[in-house]
Structures are given as C-alpha cells and as structure tokens.
Short mmCIF file of N, CA and C in Angstrom, two decimals:
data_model
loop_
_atom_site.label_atom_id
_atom_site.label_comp_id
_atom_site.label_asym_id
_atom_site.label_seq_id
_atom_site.Cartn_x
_atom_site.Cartn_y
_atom_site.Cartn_z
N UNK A 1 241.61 110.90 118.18
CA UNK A 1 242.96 111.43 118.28
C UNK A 1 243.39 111.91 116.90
N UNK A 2 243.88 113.01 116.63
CA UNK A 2 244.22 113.70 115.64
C UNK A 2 245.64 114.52 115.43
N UNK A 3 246.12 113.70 115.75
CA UNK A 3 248.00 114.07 115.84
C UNK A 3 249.11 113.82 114.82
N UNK A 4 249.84 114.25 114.76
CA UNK A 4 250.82 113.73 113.62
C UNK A 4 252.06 113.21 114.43
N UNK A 5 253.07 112.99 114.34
CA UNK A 5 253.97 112.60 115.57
C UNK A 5 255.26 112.21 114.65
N UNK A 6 256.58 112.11 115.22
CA UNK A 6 257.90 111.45 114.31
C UNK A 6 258.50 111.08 115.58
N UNK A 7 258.78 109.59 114.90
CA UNK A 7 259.57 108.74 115.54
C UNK A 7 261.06 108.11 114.59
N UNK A 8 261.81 107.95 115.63
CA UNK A 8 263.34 108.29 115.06
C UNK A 8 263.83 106.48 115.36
N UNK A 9 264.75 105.67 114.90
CA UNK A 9 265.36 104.82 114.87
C UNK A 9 266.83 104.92 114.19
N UNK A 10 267.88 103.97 114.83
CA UNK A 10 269.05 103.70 114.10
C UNK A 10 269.19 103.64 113.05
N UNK A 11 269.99 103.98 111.83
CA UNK A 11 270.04 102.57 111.06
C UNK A 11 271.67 102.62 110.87
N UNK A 12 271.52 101.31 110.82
CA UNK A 12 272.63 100.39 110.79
C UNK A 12 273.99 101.43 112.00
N UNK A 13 275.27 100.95 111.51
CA UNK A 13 276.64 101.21 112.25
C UNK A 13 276.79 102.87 111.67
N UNK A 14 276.00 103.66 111.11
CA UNK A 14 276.57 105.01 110.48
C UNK A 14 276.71 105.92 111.08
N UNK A 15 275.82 105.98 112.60
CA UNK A 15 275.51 106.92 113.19
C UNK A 15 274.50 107.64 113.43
N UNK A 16 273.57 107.83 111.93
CA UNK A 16 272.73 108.12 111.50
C UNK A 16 271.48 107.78 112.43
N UNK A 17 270.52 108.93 112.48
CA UNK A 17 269.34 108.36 113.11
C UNK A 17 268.31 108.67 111.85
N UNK A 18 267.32 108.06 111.24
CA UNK A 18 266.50 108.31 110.41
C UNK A 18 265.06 108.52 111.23
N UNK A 19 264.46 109.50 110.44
CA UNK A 19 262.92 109.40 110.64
C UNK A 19 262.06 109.54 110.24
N UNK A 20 260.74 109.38 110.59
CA UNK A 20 259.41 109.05 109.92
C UNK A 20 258.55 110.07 110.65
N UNK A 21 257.78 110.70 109.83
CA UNK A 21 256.54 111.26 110.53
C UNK A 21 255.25 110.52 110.36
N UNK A 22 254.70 109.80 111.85
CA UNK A 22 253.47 108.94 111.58
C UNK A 22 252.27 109.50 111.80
N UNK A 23 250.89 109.11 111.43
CA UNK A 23 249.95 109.91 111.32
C UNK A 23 248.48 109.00 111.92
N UNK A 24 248.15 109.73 113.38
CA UNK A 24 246.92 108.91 113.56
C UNK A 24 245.83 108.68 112.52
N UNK A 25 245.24 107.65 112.85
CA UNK A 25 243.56 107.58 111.75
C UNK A 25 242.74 108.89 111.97
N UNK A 26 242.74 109.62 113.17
CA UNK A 26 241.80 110.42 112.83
C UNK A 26 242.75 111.90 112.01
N UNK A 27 243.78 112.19 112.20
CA UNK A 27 244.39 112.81 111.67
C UNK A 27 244.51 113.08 109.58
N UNK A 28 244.75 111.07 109.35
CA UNK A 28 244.54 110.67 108.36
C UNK A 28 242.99 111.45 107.45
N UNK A 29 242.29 110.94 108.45
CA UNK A 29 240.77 111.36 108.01
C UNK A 29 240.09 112.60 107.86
N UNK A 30 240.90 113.68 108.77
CA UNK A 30 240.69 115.04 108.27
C UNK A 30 241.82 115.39 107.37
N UNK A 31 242.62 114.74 107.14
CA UNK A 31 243.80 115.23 106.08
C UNK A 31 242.98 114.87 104.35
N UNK A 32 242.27 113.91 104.39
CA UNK A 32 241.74 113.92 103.26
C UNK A 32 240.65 114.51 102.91
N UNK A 33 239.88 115.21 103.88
CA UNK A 33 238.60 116.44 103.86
C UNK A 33 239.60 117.54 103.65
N UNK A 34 240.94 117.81 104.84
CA UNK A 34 241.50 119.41 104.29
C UNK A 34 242.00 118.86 102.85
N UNK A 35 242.53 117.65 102.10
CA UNK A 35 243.37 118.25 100.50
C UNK A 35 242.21 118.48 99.73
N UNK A 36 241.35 117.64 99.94
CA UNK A 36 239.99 118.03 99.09
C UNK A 36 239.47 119.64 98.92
N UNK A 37 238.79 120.20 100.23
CA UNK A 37 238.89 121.14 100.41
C UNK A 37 239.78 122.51 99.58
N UNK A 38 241.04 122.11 99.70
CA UNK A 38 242.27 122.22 99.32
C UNK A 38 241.80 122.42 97.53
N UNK A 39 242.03 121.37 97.20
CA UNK A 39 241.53 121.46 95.76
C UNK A 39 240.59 122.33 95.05
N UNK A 40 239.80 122.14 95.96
CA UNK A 40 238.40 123.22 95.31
C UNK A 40 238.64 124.61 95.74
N UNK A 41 239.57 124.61 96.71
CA UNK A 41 239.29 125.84 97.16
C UNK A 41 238.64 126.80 98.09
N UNK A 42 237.97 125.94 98.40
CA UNK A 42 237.40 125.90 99.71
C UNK A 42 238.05 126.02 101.33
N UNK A 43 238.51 127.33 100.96
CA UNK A 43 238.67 127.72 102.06
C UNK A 43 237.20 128.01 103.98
N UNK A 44 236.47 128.02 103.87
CA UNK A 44 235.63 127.70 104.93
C UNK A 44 235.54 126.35 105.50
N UNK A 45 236.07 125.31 104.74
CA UNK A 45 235.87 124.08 104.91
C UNK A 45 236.99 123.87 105.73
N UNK A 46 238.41 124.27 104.89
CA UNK A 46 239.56 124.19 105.73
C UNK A 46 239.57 124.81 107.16
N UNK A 47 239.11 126.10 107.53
CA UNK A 47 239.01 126.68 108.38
C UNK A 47 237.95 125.97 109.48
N UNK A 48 236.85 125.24 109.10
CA UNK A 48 236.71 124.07 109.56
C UNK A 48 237.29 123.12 110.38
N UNK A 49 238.18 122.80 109.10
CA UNK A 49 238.97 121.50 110.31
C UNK A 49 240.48 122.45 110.78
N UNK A 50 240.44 123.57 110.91
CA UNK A 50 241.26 124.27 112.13
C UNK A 50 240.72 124.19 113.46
N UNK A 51 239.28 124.52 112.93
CA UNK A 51 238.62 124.84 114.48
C UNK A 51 238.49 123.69 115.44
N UNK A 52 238.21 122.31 114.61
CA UNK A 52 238.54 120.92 115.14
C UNK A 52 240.05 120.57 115.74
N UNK A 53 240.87 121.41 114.69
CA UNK A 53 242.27 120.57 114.95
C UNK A 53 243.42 121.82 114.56
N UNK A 54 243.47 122.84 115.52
CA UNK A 54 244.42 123.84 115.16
C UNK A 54 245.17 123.67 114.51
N UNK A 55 246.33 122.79 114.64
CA UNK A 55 247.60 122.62 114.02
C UNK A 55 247.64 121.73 113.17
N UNK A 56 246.24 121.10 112.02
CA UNK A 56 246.45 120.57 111.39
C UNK A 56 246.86 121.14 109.65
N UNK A 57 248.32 120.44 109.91
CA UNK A 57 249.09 120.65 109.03
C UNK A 57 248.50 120.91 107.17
N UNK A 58 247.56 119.72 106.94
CA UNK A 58 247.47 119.85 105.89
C UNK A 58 246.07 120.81 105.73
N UNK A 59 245.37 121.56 106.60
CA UNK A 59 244.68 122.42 106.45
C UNK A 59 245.75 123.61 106.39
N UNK A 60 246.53 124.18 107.18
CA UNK A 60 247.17 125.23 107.13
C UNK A 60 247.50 125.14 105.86
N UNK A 61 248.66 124.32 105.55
CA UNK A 61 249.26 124.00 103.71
C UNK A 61 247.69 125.13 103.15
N UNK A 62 247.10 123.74 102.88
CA UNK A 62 245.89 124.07 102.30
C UNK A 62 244.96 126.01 101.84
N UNK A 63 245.08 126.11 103.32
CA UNK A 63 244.83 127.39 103.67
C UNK A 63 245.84 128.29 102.75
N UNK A 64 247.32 127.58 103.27
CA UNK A 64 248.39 129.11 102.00
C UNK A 64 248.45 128.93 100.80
N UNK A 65 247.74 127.97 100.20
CA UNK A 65 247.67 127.40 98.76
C UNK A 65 246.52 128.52 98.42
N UNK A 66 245.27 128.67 98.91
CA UNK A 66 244.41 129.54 98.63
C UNK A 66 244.72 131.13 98.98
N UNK A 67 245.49 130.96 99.37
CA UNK A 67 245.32 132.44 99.54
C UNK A 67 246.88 133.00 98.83
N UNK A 68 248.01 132.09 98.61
CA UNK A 68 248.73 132.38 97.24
C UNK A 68 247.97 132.39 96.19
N UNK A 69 246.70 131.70 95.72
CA UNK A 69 246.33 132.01 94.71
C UNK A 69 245.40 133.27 94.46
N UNK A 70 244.77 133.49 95.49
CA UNK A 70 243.95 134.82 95.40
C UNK A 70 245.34 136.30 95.92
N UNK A 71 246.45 136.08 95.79
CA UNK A 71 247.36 137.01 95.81
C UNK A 71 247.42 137.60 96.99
N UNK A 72 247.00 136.58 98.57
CA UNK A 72 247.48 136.98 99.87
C UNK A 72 249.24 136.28 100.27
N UNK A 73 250.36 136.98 99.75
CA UNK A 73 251.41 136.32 99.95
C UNK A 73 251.86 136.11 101.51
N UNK A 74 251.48 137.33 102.26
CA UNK A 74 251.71 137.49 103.48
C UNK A 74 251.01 136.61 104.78
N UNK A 75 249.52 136.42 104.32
CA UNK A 75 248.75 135.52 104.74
C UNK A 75 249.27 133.85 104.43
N UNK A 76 249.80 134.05 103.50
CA UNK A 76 250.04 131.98 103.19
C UNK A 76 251.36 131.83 103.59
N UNK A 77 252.36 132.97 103.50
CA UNK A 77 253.89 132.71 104.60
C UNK A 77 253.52 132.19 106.40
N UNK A 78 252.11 133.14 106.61
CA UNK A 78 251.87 132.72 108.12
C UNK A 78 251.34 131.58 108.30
N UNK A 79 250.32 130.78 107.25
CA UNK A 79 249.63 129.64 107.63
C UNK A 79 251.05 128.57 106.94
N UNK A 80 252.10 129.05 106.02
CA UNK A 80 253.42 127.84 106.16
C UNK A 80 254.19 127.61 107.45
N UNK A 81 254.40 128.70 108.18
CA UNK A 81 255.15 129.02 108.85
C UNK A 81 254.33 128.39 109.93
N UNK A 82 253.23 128.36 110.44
CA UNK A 82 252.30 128.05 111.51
C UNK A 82 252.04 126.04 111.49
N UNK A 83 252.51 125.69 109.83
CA UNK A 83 252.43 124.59 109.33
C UNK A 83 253.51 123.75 109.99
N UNK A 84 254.83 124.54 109.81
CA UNK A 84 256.32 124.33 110.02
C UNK A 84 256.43 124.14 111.41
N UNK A 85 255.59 124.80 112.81
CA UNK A 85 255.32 124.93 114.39
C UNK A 85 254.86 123.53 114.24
N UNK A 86 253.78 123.47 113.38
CA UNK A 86 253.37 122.18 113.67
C UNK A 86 253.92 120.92 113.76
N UNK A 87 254.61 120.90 112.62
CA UNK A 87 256.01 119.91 112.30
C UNK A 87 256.73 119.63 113.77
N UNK A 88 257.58 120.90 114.12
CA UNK A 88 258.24 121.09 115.12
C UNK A 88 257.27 120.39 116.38
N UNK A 89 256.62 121.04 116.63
CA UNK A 89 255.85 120.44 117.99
C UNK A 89 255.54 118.87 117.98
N UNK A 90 255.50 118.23 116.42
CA UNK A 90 255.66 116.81 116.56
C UNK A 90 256.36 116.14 116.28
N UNK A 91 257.97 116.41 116.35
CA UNK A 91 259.32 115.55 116.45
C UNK A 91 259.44 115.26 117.52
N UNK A 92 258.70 116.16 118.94
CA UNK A 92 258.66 115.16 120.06
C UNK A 92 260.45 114.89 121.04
N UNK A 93 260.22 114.86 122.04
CA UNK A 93 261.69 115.16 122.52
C UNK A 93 262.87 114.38 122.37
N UNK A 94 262.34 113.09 121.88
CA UNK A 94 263.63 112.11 121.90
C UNK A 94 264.14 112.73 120.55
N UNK A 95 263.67 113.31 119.78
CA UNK A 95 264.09 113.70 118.26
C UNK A 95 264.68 114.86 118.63
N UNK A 96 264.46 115.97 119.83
CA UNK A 96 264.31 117.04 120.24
C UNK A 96 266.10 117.25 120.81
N UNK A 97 265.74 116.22 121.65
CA UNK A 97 267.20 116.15 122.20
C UNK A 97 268.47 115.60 121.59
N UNK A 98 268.57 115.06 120.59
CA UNK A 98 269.23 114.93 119.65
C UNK A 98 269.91 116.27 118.98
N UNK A 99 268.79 117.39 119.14
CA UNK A 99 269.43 118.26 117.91
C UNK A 99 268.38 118.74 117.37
N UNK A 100 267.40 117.63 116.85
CA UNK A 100 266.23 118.03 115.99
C UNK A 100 266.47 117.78 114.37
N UNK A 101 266.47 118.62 113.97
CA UNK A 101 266.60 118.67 112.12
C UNK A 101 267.81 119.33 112.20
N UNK A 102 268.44 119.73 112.94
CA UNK A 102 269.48 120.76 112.48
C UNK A 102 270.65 119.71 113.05
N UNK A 103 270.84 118.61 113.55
CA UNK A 103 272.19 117.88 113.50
C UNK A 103 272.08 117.50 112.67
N UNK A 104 273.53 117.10 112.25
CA UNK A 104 273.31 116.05 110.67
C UNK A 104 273.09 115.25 111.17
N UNK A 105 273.43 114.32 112.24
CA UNK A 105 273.13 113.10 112.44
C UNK A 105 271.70 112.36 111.99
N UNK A 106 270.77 113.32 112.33
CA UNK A 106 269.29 113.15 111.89
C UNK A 106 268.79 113.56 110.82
N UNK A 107 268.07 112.49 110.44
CA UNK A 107 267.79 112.62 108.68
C UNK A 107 266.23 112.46 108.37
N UNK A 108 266.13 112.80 107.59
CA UNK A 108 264.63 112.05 107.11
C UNK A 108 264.00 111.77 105.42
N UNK A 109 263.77 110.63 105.65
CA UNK A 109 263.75 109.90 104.31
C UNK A 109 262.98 110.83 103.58
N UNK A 110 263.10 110.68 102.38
CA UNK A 110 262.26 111.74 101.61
C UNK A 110 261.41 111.03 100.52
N UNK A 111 262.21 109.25 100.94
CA UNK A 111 261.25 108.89 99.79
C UNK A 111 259.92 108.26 100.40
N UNK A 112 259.62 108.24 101.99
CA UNK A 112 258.16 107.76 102.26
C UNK A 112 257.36 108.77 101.87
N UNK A 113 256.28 108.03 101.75
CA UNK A 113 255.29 108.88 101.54
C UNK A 113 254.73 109.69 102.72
N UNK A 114 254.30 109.06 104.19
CA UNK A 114 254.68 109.64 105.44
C UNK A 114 255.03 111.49 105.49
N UNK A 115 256.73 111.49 104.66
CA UNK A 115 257.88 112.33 104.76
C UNK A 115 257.33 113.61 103.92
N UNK A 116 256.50 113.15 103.03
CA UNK A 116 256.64 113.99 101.63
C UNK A 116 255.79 115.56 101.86
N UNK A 117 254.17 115.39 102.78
CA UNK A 117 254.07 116.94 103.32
C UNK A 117 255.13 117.80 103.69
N UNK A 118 255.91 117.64 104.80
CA UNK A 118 256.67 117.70 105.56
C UNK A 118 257.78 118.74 104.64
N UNK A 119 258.08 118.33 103.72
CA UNK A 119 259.39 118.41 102.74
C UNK A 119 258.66 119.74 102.10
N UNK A 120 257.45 119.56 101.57
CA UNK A 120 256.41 119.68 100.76
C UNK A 120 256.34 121.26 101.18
N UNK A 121 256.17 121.14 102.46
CA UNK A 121 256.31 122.64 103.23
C UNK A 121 257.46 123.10 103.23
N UNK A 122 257.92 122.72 103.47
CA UNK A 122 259.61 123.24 103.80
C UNK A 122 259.95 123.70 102.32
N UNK A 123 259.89 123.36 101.99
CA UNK A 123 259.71 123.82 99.94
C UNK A 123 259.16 124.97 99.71
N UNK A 124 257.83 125.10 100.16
CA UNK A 124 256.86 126.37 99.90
C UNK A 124 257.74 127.86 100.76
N UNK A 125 257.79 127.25 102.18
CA UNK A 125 258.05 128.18 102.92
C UNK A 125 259.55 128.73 102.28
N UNK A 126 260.63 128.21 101.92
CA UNK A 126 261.71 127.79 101.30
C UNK A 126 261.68 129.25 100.44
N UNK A 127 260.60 129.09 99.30
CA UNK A 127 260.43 129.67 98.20
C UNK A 127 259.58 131.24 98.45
N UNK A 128 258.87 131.05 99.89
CA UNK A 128 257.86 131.82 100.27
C UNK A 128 258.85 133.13 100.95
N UNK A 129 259.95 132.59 101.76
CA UNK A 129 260.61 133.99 102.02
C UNK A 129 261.87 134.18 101.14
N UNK A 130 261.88 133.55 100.20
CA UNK A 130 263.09 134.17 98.79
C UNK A 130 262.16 135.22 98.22
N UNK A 131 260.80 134.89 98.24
CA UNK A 131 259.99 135.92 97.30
C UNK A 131 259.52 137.70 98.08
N UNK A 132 259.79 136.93 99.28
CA UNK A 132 259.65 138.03 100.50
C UNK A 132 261.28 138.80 100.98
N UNK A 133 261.68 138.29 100.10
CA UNK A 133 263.66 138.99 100.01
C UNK A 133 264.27 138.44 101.19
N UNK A 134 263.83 137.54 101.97
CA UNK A 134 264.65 136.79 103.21
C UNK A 134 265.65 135.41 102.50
N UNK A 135 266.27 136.09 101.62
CA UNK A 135 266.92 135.12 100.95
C UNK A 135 268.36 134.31 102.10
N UNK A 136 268.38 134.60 103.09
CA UNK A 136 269.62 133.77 104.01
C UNK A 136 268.29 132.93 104.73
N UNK A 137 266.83 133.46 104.65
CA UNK A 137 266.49 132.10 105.22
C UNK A 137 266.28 131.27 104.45
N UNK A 138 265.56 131.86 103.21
CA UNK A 138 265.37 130.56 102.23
C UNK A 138 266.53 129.99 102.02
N UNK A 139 267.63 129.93 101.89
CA UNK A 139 268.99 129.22 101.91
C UNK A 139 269.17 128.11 102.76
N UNK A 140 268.85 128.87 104.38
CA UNK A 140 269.09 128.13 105.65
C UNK A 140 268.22 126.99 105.23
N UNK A 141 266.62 127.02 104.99
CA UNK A 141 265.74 126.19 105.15
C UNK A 141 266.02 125.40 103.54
N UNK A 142 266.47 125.66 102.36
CA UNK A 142 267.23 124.34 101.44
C UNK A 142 267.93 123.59 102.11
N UNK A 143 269.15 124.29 102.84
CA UNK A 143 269.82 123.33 103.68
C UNK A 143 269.34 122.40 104.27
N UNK A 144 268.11 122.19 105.28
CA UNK A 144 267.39 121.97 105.44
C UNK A 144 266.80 120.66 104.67
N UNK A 145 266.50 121.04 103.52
CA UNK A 145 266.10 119.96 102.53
C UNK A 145 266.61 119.16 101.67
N UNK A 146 267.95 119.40 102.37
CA UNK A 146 269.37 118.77 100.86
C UNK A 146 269.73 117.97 102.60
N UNK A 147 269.73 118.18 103.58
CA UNK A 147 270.53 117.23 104.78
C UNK A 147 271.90 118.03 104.84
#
C-alpha cells in the first residue's frame, strides 16, 4: 500500500480542527528512493516510481525540482500542480466536508514533520505562478500557507 492520507481531530474548546498528513510504509519507502533520486538528479528513476505510484507526491516534487533546474519552468508548474491533486485527493472526505483547506476552521500544523512536504509544495507552486505572472494565485495559495 502506497498512499498518503490526512486525518483531522479536535483540539480542545476552539473550534478548530487540526491536521496531519499520514504516510503508509510503503509510501514511506518509495519517498526515500524518489528524494534520493531527487538529489542526484535522476530523473528516470523518479519517473520510475510514477509508473509504480502515479501520484506519488514526492516523485512529482522531485520531478519539478529537475526540470526547474534544467530551465523547464512550465514542465515543473505541472508536476507541482499534479503534486497539489495529490494532496487534495488525500484529505479524504471527512476533511472534504468540512470545507477542506479553505475554511479557517481547519488548520494544519506546520511544525510536524508529517506537514512539512505538503507546505513545501504549496511554497514552490506559490512562487511557481508569481514567476508565471499569476500573481492573484500566488497570493490566494500564501493565504493558504499563513491560515
């Protein structure tokens, strides 16, 4: 099983729902072949564990890291953006029906470690269409990252 998933809880009397994005073992285990990968550069490798695991997040990342550096800007907005689906498709409906990311009510910690891809993207992509002149989305999606 190779999934990423977020699960939401109370905390305390605030209202607030907080959440976590959790990460199966096998998920875990290709996440540390795609940062590797990642590192070197090695893009075939990443593309690799797509073909295993479409929507794995930290191959896509991975994927727009290489190809921002070889000066494909347009190519690494689609593998953030395809990163970001991924996200979405695993908040899962009880998070879903809430609102999602866009009530305030729902938050997400920024200091797990869990949280920190997640953000990590939302950052890139953030920065990825300010540079692409979509500056009301990069705005929308800070918002986004400030709560």
């Amino acid at each position: 099983d190779d999934e990423a998933y977020a699960s939401a809880g109370p905390a305390g009397g605030s209202g607030l729902m907080w959440f976590r994005f959790r990460y199966s073992a096998g998920y875990l285990q290709l996440a540390e072949h795609a940062s590797a990968a990642a590192l070197a550069g090695d893009s075939r490798a990443l593309q690799g564990v797509l073909k295993d695991s479409p929507a794995h997040v930290e191959a896509l990342c991975g994927l727009a890291s290489v190809c921002e550096r070889s000066g494909h800007g347009e190519l690494a907005a689609s593998y953030l953006a395809a990163a970001l689906g991924a996200y979405e498709a695993a908040l899962g409906p009880a998070l879903l029906l809430r609102g999602g990311l866009l009530d305030p009510r729902c938050r997400l910690r920024c200091e797990l470690r869990e949280n920190a891809a997640f953000l990590r993207t939302l950052s890139r992509r953030a920065a990825s269409a300010s540079r692409s002149g979509c500056h009301r989305t990069a705005a929308d999606l800070c918002r986004l990252l400030v709560g």
